[in-house]
Amino acid sequence: MTHDPLLTTTTPSTIFDKIWDAHVVKHQTDYPDAVFIDRHYIHEVTSPQAFDGLRKRGIGVFNVNRTTATADHNVPTKDQHLPIKEALSRFQVEKLRQNCTEFGIELYDLLHPFQGIVHVIGPELGLTQPGMTMVCGDSHTSTHGAFGSVAFGIGTSEVEQVLATQCILQSKPKRMKIQVDGQLGKGVTAKDIILYVISQISASGATGYFVEYCGEAIRSLSMEGRMTVCNMSIEMGARGGLIAPDNVTFEYMRGRKFAPQGQDFDKKVAEWQQLTTDEGAVFDQELYYHADNIKPWITYGTNPGMGIGVDSHVPNLAEIPEKELASYTKSLTYMGLEAGQTLLGKPIDYVFIGSCTNARIEDLREVAAFVKGKQKADGVEVWIVPGSNQVARQAEAEGLDKIFEAAGFELRGPGCSACLGMNEDKVPAGKYCISTSNRNFEGRQGPGARTFLASPLMAAAAAVTGKITDVRELV
């Protein structure tokens, strides 16, 4: 079956509608659509039960060539050549190996040149392409939407569904446009854009929607920056997020291992260039922001919507709606903060630069350029965790590892690491960590750990000063 992302209609359509409608295998009123999936990414956490389901049914994987497997959530980032110490982590990675062998799926296992965080390796290998539908049993699958694709996270039962049929039953989300106009100021990055937007609409403000990001500030971003923005769409409740492809997209993809090559690539570019939202297309909701209002952003609470400009104050109780006061005060108690206080100068204990949000080579380059010739502050532990083996090797080739070493930063192996307390990299209880990851829930980085979400630049500034710092004063 051929799926044409350039499906034409007489009614102006959004890019999301064009891709979704071109992949609908069966539509029936009042029922979810049956949607064909171009690429299915799997990892060790949400796939074991799905494979067990296939065994019980006595069936195989419908299309192993559209299925990409890697180990990322449970893997250690030190001594990856040794057996995994944590029993549950070791068990899950072993099950992934067994399942991939049994069902004939190629696995990018530990030490494989292509191993890494699933949402990092897909784009860097050229597996993620414009116009595609993509799913993974992981919330941050929306990362791939940066290429002009429809990508979203699914549950374990849906993983089984896609493994068995290469399709998924899914109700079509509503459409939201988020436009960010203007040019970003000094020290303001893609991470600040998305943290700002989430703080404006809340951690549930886009629930039920698929978001298209547009505007001058979005267009100015590199592909790495666009992936950061789309990655955190789920953190405001959205089903996913995407950005229309352009020359930035095409040049990033050119020459990638699994991308089309030569004349085939040029033909695909001509097709991808038509993946735009038509003039007059209708969104269910439209939101407009200006880059002038976006500062280096940082969270203070226990969901990504609880964020402020770094030079602002934690909201006073009078600024919080009465129905939210109980959860607000509970959050501040967990974080050891007080309403009305400023975060500037707050001492920190750990810095984590990594995750599927900010562990690409551009992120590491940005941090290295900032810390070159500087030293980390006493008493601060800094972990730099590349998103993949390819990122790690590139960092070494460019000498970034030497810069990190000289600064006292620890460069580790690839993996999800301290983004979540599911492996050996945990922040101790009561300790403060500035993290470039995507979630600051209670215990997310380890039981009792306290997380401030921020950009790689903000994290690097905290690493060398030992406290929350306005990076604009140092760049």
PDB file of N, CA and C in Angstrom, residues 372-424:
ATOM      1  N   LYS A 372      34.721  26.223  28.173  1.00  0.00           N
ATOM      2  CA  LYS A 372      36.134  26.153  27.816  1.00  0.00           C
ATOM      3  C   LYS A 372      36.940  27.166  28.617  1.00  0.00           C
ATOM      4  N   GLY A 373      37.950  26.686  29.303  1.00  0.00           N
ATOM      5  CA  GLY A 373      38.780  27.548  30.134  1.00  0.00           C
ATOM      6  C   GLY A 373      38.221  27.805  31.512  1.00  0.00           C
ATOM      7  N   LYS A 374      37.052  27.244  31.800  1.00  0.00           N
ATOM      8  CA  LYS A 374      36.440  27.420  33.130  1.00  0.00           C
ATOM      9  C   LYS A 374      36.500  26.109  33.904  1.00  0.00           C
ATOM     10  N   GLN A 375      36.199  26.190  35.195  1.00  0.00           N
ATOM     11  CA  GLN A 375      36.170  25.011  36.069  1.00  0.00           C
ATOM     12  C   GLN A 375      34.803  24.891  36.722  1.00  0.00           C
ATOM     13  N   LYS A 376      34.377  23.685  36.944  1.00  0.00           N
ATOM     14  CA  LYS A 376      33.133  23.498  37.692  1.00  0.00           C
ATOM     15  C   LYS A 376      33.326  23.987  39.125  1.00  0.00           C
ATOM     16  N   ALA A 377      32.253  24.403  39.748  1.00  0.00           N
ATOM     17  CA  ALA A 377      32.313  24.876  41.130  1.00  0.00           C
ATOM     18  C   ALA A 377      32.571  23.709  42.080  1.00  0.00           C
ATOM     19  N   ASP A 378      33.222  23.986  43.192  1.00  0.00           N
ATOM     20  CA  ASP A 378      33.454  22.955  44.206  1.00  0.00           C
ATOM     21  C   ASP A 378      32.114  22.442  44.731  1.00  0.00           C
ATOM     22  N   GLY A 379      32.051  21.151  44.954  1.00  0.00           N
ATOM     23  CA  GLY A 379      30.852  20.564  45.537  1.00  0.00           C
ATOM     24  C   GLY A 379      29.742  20.264  44.551  1.00  0.00           C
ATOM     25  N   VAL A 380      29.968  20.541  43.271  1.00  0.00           N
ATOM     26  CA  VAL A 380      28.963  20.267  42.242  1.00  0.00           C
ATOM     27  C   VAL A 380      29.424  19.087  41.391  1.00  0.00           C
ATOM     28  N   GLU A 381      28.546  18.124  41.194  1.00  0.00           N
ATOM     29  CA  GLU A 381      28.847  16.984  40.330  1.00  0.00           C
ATOM     30  C   GLU A 381      28.149  17.199  38.991  1.00  0.00           C
ATOM     31  N   VAL A 382      28.901  17.081  37.911  1.00  0.00           N
ATOM     32  CA  VAL A 382      28.368  17.381  36.574  1.00  0.00           C
ATOM     33  C   VAL A 382      28.475  16.143  35.687  1.00  0.00           C
ATOM     34  N   TRP A 383      27.330  15.720  35.163  1.00  0.00           N
ATOM     35  CA  TRP A 383      27.277  14.579  34.246  1.00  0.00           C
ATOM     36  C   TRP A 383      26.900  15.069  32.853  1.00  0.00           C
ATOM     37  N   ILE A 384      27.739  14.765  31.889  1.00  0.00           N
ATOM     38  CA  ILE A 384      27.431  15.006  30.477  1.00  0.00           C
ATOM     39  C   ILE A 384      27.160  13.639  29.855  1.00  0.00           C
ATOM     40  N   VAL A 385      25.923  13.423  29.398  1.00  0.00           N
ATOM     41  CA  VAL A 385      25.545  12.108  28.872  1.00  0.00           C
ATOM     42  C   VAL A 385      25.079  12.266  27.423  1.00  0.00           C
ATOM     43  N   PRO A 386      25.924  11.898  26.456  1.00  0.00           N
ATOM     44  CA  PRO A 386      25.532  12.024  25.046  1.00  0.00           C
ATOM     45  C   PRO A 386      24.337  11.142  24.714  1.00  0.00           C
ATOM     46  N   GLY A 387      23.572  11.578  23.717  1.00  0.00           N
ATOM     47  CA  GLY A 387      22.363  10.855  23.364  1.00  0.00           C
ATOM     48  C   GLY A 387      22.579   9.582  22.591  1.00  0.00           C
ATOM     49  N   SER A 388      23.777   9.371  22.079  1.00  0.00           N
ATOM     50  CA  SER A 388      24.046   8.170  21.292  1.00  0.00           C
ATOM     51  C   SER A 388      25.545   7.943  21.202  1.00  0.00           C
ATOM     52  N   ASN A 389      25.905   6.759  20.734  1.00  0.00           N
ATOM     53  CA  ASN A 389      27.327   6.475  20.486  1.00  0.00           C
ATOM     54  C   ASN A 389      27.870   7.374  19.384  1.00  0.00           C
ATOM     55  N   GLN A 390      27.040   7.688  18.405  1.00  0.00           N
ATOM     56  CA  GLN A 390      27.501   8.574  17.334  1.00  0.00           C
ATOM     57  C   GLN A 390      27.795   9.970  17.885  1.00  0.00           C
ATOM     58  N   VAL A 391      26.950  10.469  18.770  1.00  0.00           N
ATOM     59  CA  VAL A 391      27.210  11.774  19.391  1.00  0.00           C
ATOM     60  C   VAL A 391      28.497  11.719  20.212  1.00  0.00           C
ATOM     61  N   ALA A 392      28.682  10.620  20.963  1.00  0.00           N
ATOM     62  CA  ALA A 392      29.875  10.472  21.797  1.00  0.00           C
ATOM     63  C   ALA A 392      31.143  10.477  20.948  1.00  0.00           C
ATOM     64  N   ARG A 393      31.117   9.727  19.843  1.00  0.00           N
ATOM     65  CA  ARG A 393      32.301   9.659  18.982  1.00  0.00           C
ATOM     66  C   ARG A 393      32.573  11.013  18.321  1.00  0.00           C
ATOM     67  N   GLN A 394      31.505  11.717  17.929  1.00  0.00           N
ATOM     68  CA  GLN A 394      31.682  13.036  17.318  1.00  0.00           C
ATOM     69  C   GLN A 394      32.262  14.015  18.322  1.00  0.00           C
ATOM     70  N   ALA A 395      31.792  13.948  19.561  1.00  0.00           N
ATOM     71  CA  ALA A 395      32.318  14.825  20.609  1.00  0.00           C
ATOM     72  C   ALA A 395      33.813  14.586  20.810  1.00  0.00           C
ATOM     73  N   GLU A 396      34.213  13.328  20.804  1.00  0.00           N
ATOM     74  CA  GLU A 396      35.624  12.999  20.950  1.00  0.00           C
ATOM     75  C   GLU A 396      36.429  13.494  19.755  1.00  0.00           C
ATOM     76  N   ALA A 397      35.868  13.323  18.550  1.00  0.00           N
ATOM     77  CA  ALA A 397      36.570  13.757  17.339  1.00  0.00           C
ATOM     78  C   ALA A 397      36.802  15.267  17.337  1.00  0.00           C
ATOM     79  N   GLU A 398      35.877  16.000  17.951  1.00  0.00           N
ATOM     80  CA  GLU A 398      35.985  17.461  17.988  1.00  0.00           C
ATOM     81  C   GLU A 398      36.741  17.965  19.220  1.00  0.00           C
ATOM     82  N   GLY A 399      37.173  17.033  20.074  1.00  0.00           N
ATOM     83  CA  GLY A 399      37.928  17.417  21.254  1.00  0.00           C
ATOM     84  C   GLY A 399      37.078  17.949  22.399  1.00  0.00           C
ATOM     85  N   LEU A 400      35.762  17.759  22.308  1.00  0.00           N
ATOM     86  CA  LEU A 400      34.890  18.253  23.378  1.00  0.00           C
ATOM     87  C   LEU A 400      35.136  17.509  24.679  1.00  0.00           C
ATOM     88  N   ASP A 401      35.503  16.235  24.565  1.00  0.00           N
ATOM     89  CA  ASP A 401      35.758  15.437  25.770  1.00  0.00           C
ATOM     90  C   ASP A 401      36.903  16.027  26.580  1.00  0.00           C
ATOM     91  N   LYS A 402      37.900  16.578  25.902  1.00  0.00           N
ATOM     92  CA  LYS A 402      39.039  17.183  26.596  1.00  0.00           C
ATOM     93  C   LYS A 402      38.627  18.461  27.318  1.00  0.00           C
ATOM     94  N   ILE A 403      37.733  19.222  26.699  1.00  0.00           N
ATOM     95  CA  ILE A 403      37.233  20.448  27.331  1.00  0.00           C
ATOM     96  C   ILE A 403      36.443  20.101  28.587  1.00  0.00           C
ATOM     97  N   PHE A 404      35.586  19.091  28.484  1.00  0.00           N
ATOM     98  CA  PHE A 404      34.794  18.680  29.646  1.00  0.00           C
ATOM     99  C   PHE A 404      35.700  18.163  30.768  1.00  0.00           C
ATOM    100  N   GLU A 405      36.679  17.376  30.399  1.00  0.00           N
ATOM    101  CA  GLU A 405      37.600  16.824  31.400  1.00  0.00           C
ATOM    102  C   GLU A 405      38.353  17.941  32.123  1.00  0.00           C
ATOM    103  N   ALA A 406      38.821  18.929  31.351  1.00  0.00           N
ATOM    104  CA  ALA A 406      39.565  20.041  31.944  1.00  0.00           C
ATOM    105  C   ALA A 406      38.683  20.863  32.880  1.00  0.00           C
ATOM    106  N   ALA A 407      37.379  20.895  32.590  1.00  0.00           N
ATOM    107  CA  ALA A 407      36.451  21.663  33.417  1.00  0.00           C
ATOM    108  C   ALA A 407      35.963  20.887  34.635  1.00  0.00           C
ATOM    109  N   GLY A 408      36.327  19.594  34.697  1.00  0.00           N
ATOM    110  CA  GLY A 408      35.881  18.770  35.810  1.00  0.00           C
ATOM    111  C   GLY A 408      34.529  18.122  35.594  1.00  0.00           C
ATOM    112  N   PHE A 409      34.050  18.140  34.340  1.00  0.00           N
ATOM    113  CA  PHE A 409      32.782  17.508  34.001  1.00  0.00           C
ATOM    114  C   PHE A 409      33.034  16.046  33.655  1.00  0.00           C
ATOM    115  N   GLU A 410      32.099  15.177  33.987  1.00  0.00           N
ATOM    116  CA  GLU A 410      32.233  13.758  33.673  1.00  0.00           C
ATOM    117  C   GLU A 410      31.439  13.427  32.411  1.00  0.00           C
ATOM    118  N   LEU A 411      32.137  13.023  31.355  1.00  0.00           N
ATOM    119  CA  LEU A 411      31.497  12.597  30.112  1.00  0.00           C
ATOM    120  C   LEU A 411      31.262  11.093  30.180  1.00  0.00           C
ATOM    121  N   ARG A 412      30.006  10.691  30.107  1.00  0.00           N
ATOM    122  CA  ARG A 412      29.639   9.282  30.261  1.00  0.00           C
ATOM    123  C   ARG A 412      29.235   8.664  28.927  1.00  0.00           C
ATOM    124  N   GLY A 413      28.806   7.393  28.987  1.00  0.00           N
ATOM    125  CA  GLY A 413      28.306   6.721  27.802  1.00  0.00           C
ATOM    126  C   GLY A 413      26.857   7.088  27.544  1.00  0.00           C
ATOM    127  N   PRO A 414      26.332   6.748  26.358  1.00  0.00           N
ATOM    128  CA  PRO A 414      24.978   7.151  25.982  1.00  0.00           C
ATOM    129  C   PRO A 414      23.888   6.386  26.718  1.00  0.00           C
ATOM    130  N   GLY A 415      22.755   7.059  26.914  1.00  0.00           N
ATOM    131  CA  GLY A 415      21.592   6.454  27.549  1.00  0.00           C
ATOM    132  C   GLY A 415      20.677   7.527  28.100  1.00  0.00           C
ATOM    133  N   CYS A 416      19.514   7.107  28.585  1.00  0.00           N
ATOM    134  CA  CYS A 416      18.557   8.064  29.168  1.00  0.00           C
ATOM    135  C   CYS A 416      19.074   8.632  30.484  1.00  0.00           C
ATOM    136  N   SER A 417      19.870   7.856  31.210  1.00  0.00           N
ATOM    137  CA  SER A 417      20.586   8.322  32.387  1.00  0.00           C
ATOM    138  C   SER A 417      19.670   8.963  33.417  1.00  0.00           C
ATOM    139  N   ALA A 418      20.086  10.098  33.963  1.00  0.00           N
ATOM    140  CA  ALA A 418      19.399  10.732  35.090  1.00  0.00           C
ATOM    141  C   ALA A 418      18.131  11.475  34.699  1.00  0.00           C
ATOM    142  N   CYS A 419      17.672  11.317  33.474  1.00  0.00           N
ATOM    143  CA  CYS A 419      16.358  11.866  33.127  1.00  0.00           C
ATOM    144  C   CYS A 419      15.291  11.205  33.980  1.00  0.00           C
ATOM    145  N   LEU A 420      15.489   9.935  34.300  1.00  0.00           N
ATOM    146  CA  LEU A 420      14.512   9.189  35.093  1.00  0.00           C
ATOM    147  C   LEU A 420      15.222   8.176  35.969  1.00  0.00           C
ATOM    148  N   GLY A 421      14.668   7.914  37.140  1.00  0.00           N
ATOM    149  CA  GLY A 421      15.317   7.020  38.093  1.00  0.00           C
ATOM    150  C   GLY A 421      15.087   5.559  37.764  1.00  0.00           C
ATOM    151  N   MET A 422      15.456   5.152  36.557  1.00  0.00           N
ATOM    152  CA  MET A 422      15.199   3.798  36.092  1.00  0.00           C
ATOM    153  C   MET A 422      16.500   3.047  35.820  1.00  0.00           C
ATOM    154  N   ASN A 423      17.621   3.666  36.186  1.00  0.00           N
ATOM    155  CA  ASN A 423      18.927   3.066  35.953  1.00  0.00           C
ATOM    156  C   ASN A 423      19.837   3.461  37.114  1.00  0.00           C
ATOM    157  N   GLU A 424      21.126   3.312  36.939  1.00  0.00           N
ATOM    158  CA  GLU A 424      22.053   3.570  38.039  1.00  0.00           C
ATOM    159  C   GLU A 424      22.329   5.054  38.286  1.00  0.00           C
TER     160      GLU A 424
END
